[in-house]
Amino acid sequence: MLRKTICTAALFALFAAPACAQNAAPTSPATPEKPSSPELSACKATAMAALTAREPEIKDIYIDEDGLTVAVAETKVEDTPVTRIIMGEAYLKTDKSDKPRRFLCLLGEKGKVLLTFFTQR
């Protein structure tokens, strides 16, 4: 009887181990970052290229994604269609501290960036 119980327990442990391993939480303590939208990535890349051409001390642009307003638009500027308008706060990273700025990006067909604009507060 004891041998039957041990064999049953061993078989149960053998079959239960893979199921437990599949449900185990990842061991990495790092939390995944919230991915930005392709539209926002395009706006940031276009703005970065334009800004660093004028001001090489700008190292990066941080856009507050939680406070963004993304509006779907069906309008035109003359003959150019505008499909999305993104507005929010941004920080231009330089070696000096920076104040928040208002950020505006207009997107056209196929996600093409038409305009990026920063204002100082």
PDB file of C-alpha atoms in Angstrom:
ATOM      1  CA  MET A   1       0.000   0.000   0.000  1.00  0.00           C
ATOM      2  CA  LEU A   2       2.847   2.386   0.895  1.00  0.00           C
ATOM      3  CA  ARG A   3       4.589   1.648  -2.411  1.00  0.00           C
ATOM      4  CA  LYS A   4       1.363   2.384  -4.336  1.00  0.00           C
ATOM      5  CA  THR A   5       0.971   5.719  -2.495  1.00  0.00           C
ATOM      6  CA  ILE A   6       4.583   6.707  -3.203  1.00  0.00           C
ATOM      7  CA  CYS A   7       4.257   5.796  -6.885  1.00  0.00           C
ATOM      8  CA  THR A   8       0.990   7.736  -7.165  1.00  0.00           C
ATOM      9  CA  ALA A   9       2.545  10.764  -5.457  1.00  0.00           C
ATOM     10  CA  ALA A  10       5.594  10.581  -7.729  1.00  0.00           C
ATOM     11  CA  LEU A  11       3.440  10.392 -10.862  1.00  0.00           C
ATOM     12  CA  PHE A  12       1.291  13.280  -9.672  1.00  0.00           C
ATOM     13  CA  ALA A  13       4.410  15.382  -8.997  1.00  0.00           C
ATOM     14  CA  LEU A  14       5.837  14.451 -12.391  1.00  0.00           C
ATOM     15  CA  PHE A  15       2.703  15.551 -14.255  1.00  0.00           C
ATOM     16  CA  ALA A  16       2.027  18.611 -12.090  1.00  0.00           C
ATOM     17  CA  ALA A  17       5.556  20.061 -12.395  1.00  0.00           C
ATOM     18  CA  PRO A  18       5.231  21.202 -16.053  1.00  0.00           C
ATOM     19  CA  ALA A  19       1.867  22.814 -15.308  1.00  0.00           C
ATOM     20  CA  CYS A  20       3.343  24.712 -12.374  1.00  0.00           C
ATOM     21  CA  ALA A  21       6.337  25.769 -14.447  1.00  0.00           C
ATOM     22  CA  GLN A  22       4.078  27.176 -17.160  1.00  0.00           C
ATOM     23  CA  ASN A  23       2.177  29.301 -14.653  1.00  0.00           C
ATOM     24  CA  ALA A  24       5.260  30.652 -12.921  1.00  0.00           C
ATOM     25  CA  ALA A  25       5.710  34.410 -12.961  1.00  0.00           C
ATOM     26  CA  PRO A  26       8.698  35.847 -14.816  1.00  0.00           C
ATOM     27  CA  THR A  27      11.791  36.169 -12.671  1.00  0.00           C
ATOM     28  CA  SER A  28      12.801  39.530 -14.130  1.00  0.00           C
ATOM     29  CA  PRO A  29      11.980  42.418 -11.767  1.00  0.00           C
ATOM     30  CA  ALA A  30      11.889  44.946 -14.623  1.00  0.00           C
ATOM     31  CA  THR A  31       8.476  46.213 -15.593  1.00  0.00           C
ATOM     32  CA  PRO A  32       7.754  46.563 -19.293  1.00  0.00           C
ATOM     33  CA  GLU A  33       7.551  50.098 -20.596  1.00  0.00           C
ATOM     34  CA  LYS A  34       4.371  51.375 -22.144  1.00  0.00           C
ATOM     35  CA  PRO A  35       4.940  51.377 -25.889  1.00  0.00           C
ATOM     36  CA  SER A  36       4.317  54.632 -27.676  1.00  0.00           C
ATOM     37  CA  SER A  37       2.088  54.779 -30.730  1.00  0.00           C
ATOM     38  CA  PRO A  38       3.636  54.777 -34.206  1.00  0.00           C
ATOM     39  CA  GLU A  39       2.182  58.241 -34.773  1.00  0.00           C
ATOM     40  CA  LEU A  40       3.868  59.618 -31.662  1.00  0.00           C
ATOM     41  CA  SER A  41       7.145  57.932 -32.591  1.00  0.00           C
ATOM     42  CA  ALA A  42       7.002  59.556 -36.028  1.00  0.00           C
ATOM     43  CA  CYS A  43       6.280  62.975 -34.482  1.00  0.00           C
ATOM     44  CA  LYS A  44       9.168  62.618 -32.042  1.00  0.00           C
ATOM     45  CA  ALA A  45      11.640  61.478 -34.722  1.00  0.00           C
ATOM     46  CA  THR A  46      10.709  64.316 -37.083  1.00  0.00           C
ATOM     47  CA  ALA A  47      10.875  66.887 -34.292  1.00  0.00           C
ATOM     48  CA  MET A  48      14.228  65.547 -33.086  1.00  0.00           C
ATOM     49  CA  ALA A  49      15.732  65.801 -36.570  1.00  0.00           C
ATOM     50  CA  ALA A  50      14.509  69.370 -37.031  1.00  0.00           C
ATOM     51  CA  LEU A  51      15.497  70.554 -33.557  1.00  0.00           C
ATOM     52  CA  THR A  52      19.003  69.067 -33.509  1.00  0.00           C
ATOM     53  CA  ALA A  53      19.728  70.665 -36.872  1.00  0.00           C
ATOM     54  CA  ARG A  54      19.119  74.085 -35.249  1.00  0.00           C
ATOM     55  CA  GLU A  55      20.159  73.330 -31.665  1.00  0.00           C
ATOM     56  CA  PRO A  56      22.709  70.483 -31.407  1.00  0.00           C
ATOM     57  CA  GLU A  57      22.697  70.649 -27.587  1.00  0.00           C
ATOM     58  CA  ILE A  58      19.249  68.976 -27.528  1.00  0.00           C
ATOM     59  CA  LYS A  59      19.852  65.329 -26.675  1.00  0.00           C
ATOM     60  CA  ASP A  60      16.324  63.941 -26.527  1.00  0.00           C
ATOM     61  CA  ILE A  61      12.651  64.822 -26.342  1.00  0.00           C
ATOM     62  CA  TYR A  62      10.507  63.468 -23.539  1.00  0.00           C
ATOM     63  CA  ILE A  63       6.789  63.567 -24.334  1.00  0.00           C
ATOM     64  CA  ASP A  64       4.340  63.021 -21.478  1.00  0.00           C
ATOM     65  CA  GLU A  65       2.220  60.249 -23.017  1.00  0.00           C
ATOM     66  CA  ASP A  66      -0.257  60.145 -20.137  1.00  0.00           C
ATOM     67  CA  GLY A  67      -1.302  63.753 -20.719  1.00  0.00           C
ATOM     68  CA  LEU A  68      -1.545  63.611 -24.516  1.00  0.00           C
ATOM     69  CA  THR A  69      -4.596  64.544 -26.494  1.00  0.00           C
ATOM     70  CA  VAL A  70      -4.863  62.610 -29.757  1.00  0.00           C
ATOM     71  CA  ALA A  71      -7.647  63.815 -32.012  1.00  0.00           C
ATOM     72  CA  VAL A  72      -8.813  62.177 -35.198  1.00  0.00           C
ATOM     73  CA  ALA A  73      -9.299  64.815 -37.870  1.00  0.00           C
ATOM     74  CA  GLU A  74     -10.900  64.852 -41.286  1.00  0.00           C
ATOM     75  CA  THR A  75      -9.768  68.213 -42.504  1.00  0.00           C
ATOM     76  CA  LYS A  76      -7.378  69.784 -44.977  1.00  0.00           C
ATOM     77  CA  VAL A  77      -4.850  72.592 -44.955  1.00  0.00           C
ATOM     78  CA  GLU A  78      -5.262  73.819 -48.518  1.00  0.00           C
ATOM     79  CA  ASP A  79      -4.988  70.504 -50.437  1.00  0.00           C
ATOM     80  CA  THR A  80      -3.143  68.552 -47.732  1.00  0.00           C
ATOM     81  CA  PRO A  81      -5.286  66.173 -45.655  1.00  0.00           C
ATOM     82  CA  VAL A  82      -4.797  66.211 -41.869  1.00  0.00           C
ATOM     83  CA  THR A  83      -5.785  62.919 -40.212  1.00  0.00           C
ATOM     84  CA  ARG A  84      -4.488  63.254 -36.619  1.00  0.00           C
ATOM     85  CA  ILE A  85      -3.615  66.048 -34.224  1.00  0.00           C
ATOM     86  CA  ILE A  86      -1.462  65.249 -31.192  1.00  0.00           C
ATOM     87  CA  MET A  87      -1.113  67.801 -28.375  1.00  0.00           C
ATOM     88  CA  GLY A  88       0.554  67.579 -24.982  1.00  0.00           C
ATOM     89  CA  GLU A  89       3.557  68.514 -22.859  1.00  0.00           C
ATOM     90  CA  ALA A  90       7.142  67.853 -23.848  1.00  0.00           C
ATOM     91  CA  TYR A  91      10.586  68.424 -22.387  1.00  0.00           C
ATOM     92  CA  LEU A  92      13.610  69.078 -24.561  1.00  0.00           C
ATOM     93  CA  LYS A  93      16.509  67.296 -22.870  1.00  0.00           C
ATOM     94  CA  THR A  94      19.707  69.305 -22.853  1.00  0.00           C
ATOM     95  CA  ASP A  95      22.629  69.475 -20.449  1.00  0.00           C
ATOM     96  CA  LYS A  96      20.690  72.211 -18.621  1.00  0.00           C
ATOM     97  CA  SER A  97      17.348  71.763 -16.918  1.00  0.00           C
ATOM     98  CA  ASP A  98      14.324  72.391 -19.070  1.00  0.00           C
ATOM     99  CA  LYS A  99      10.825  73.673 -18.485  1.00  0.00           C
ATOM    100  CA  PRO A 100       7.752  71.954 -19.910  1.00  0.00           C
ATOM    101  CA  ARG A 101       6.666  73.047 -23.357  1.00  0.00           C
ATOM    102  CA  ARG A 102       3.447  72.553 -25.246  1.00  0.00           C
ATOM    103  CA  PHE A 103       3.816  70.100 -28.100  1.00  0.00           C
ATOM    104  CA  LEU A 104       1.722  69.965 -31.269  1.00  0.00           C
ATOM    105  CA  CYS A 105       2.019  67.498 -34.136  1.00  0.00           C
ATOM    106  CA  LEU A 106      -0.109  67.298 -37.271  1.00  0.00           C
ATOM    107  CA  LEU A 107      -0.201  64.034 -39.209  1.00  0.00           C
ATOM    108  CA  GLY A 108      -1.402  63.445 -42.730  1.00  0.00           C
ATOM    109  CA  GLU A 109      -2.189  60.433 -44.830  1.00  0.00           C
ATOM    110  CA  LYS A 110      -0.278  57.208 -44.063  1.00  0.00           C
ATOM    111  CA  GLY A 111       1.032  58.708 -40.808  1.00  0.00           C
ATOM    112  CA  LYS A 112       3.213  61.312 -42.532  1.00  0.00           C
ATOM    113  CA  VAL A 113       4.242  64.097 -40.145  1.00  0.00           C
ATOM    114  CA  LEU A 114       3.194  67.458 -41.548  1.00  0.00           C
ATOM    115  CA  LEU A 115       4.192  69.718 -38.649  1.00  0.00           C
ATOM    116  CA  THR A 116       5.758  69.548 -35.190  1.00  0.00           C
ATOM    117  CA  PHE A 117       5.664  72.625 -33.008  1.00  0.00           C
ATOM    118  CA  PHE A 118       6.898  73.447 -29.479  1.00  0.00           C
ATOM    119  CA  THR A 119       6.010  76.496 -27.416  1.00  0.00           C
ATOM    120  CA  GLN A 120       7.567  77.735 -24.199  1.00  0.00           C
ATOM    121  CA  ARG A 121       5.279  78.414 -21.264  1.00  0.00           C
TER     122      ARG A 121
END
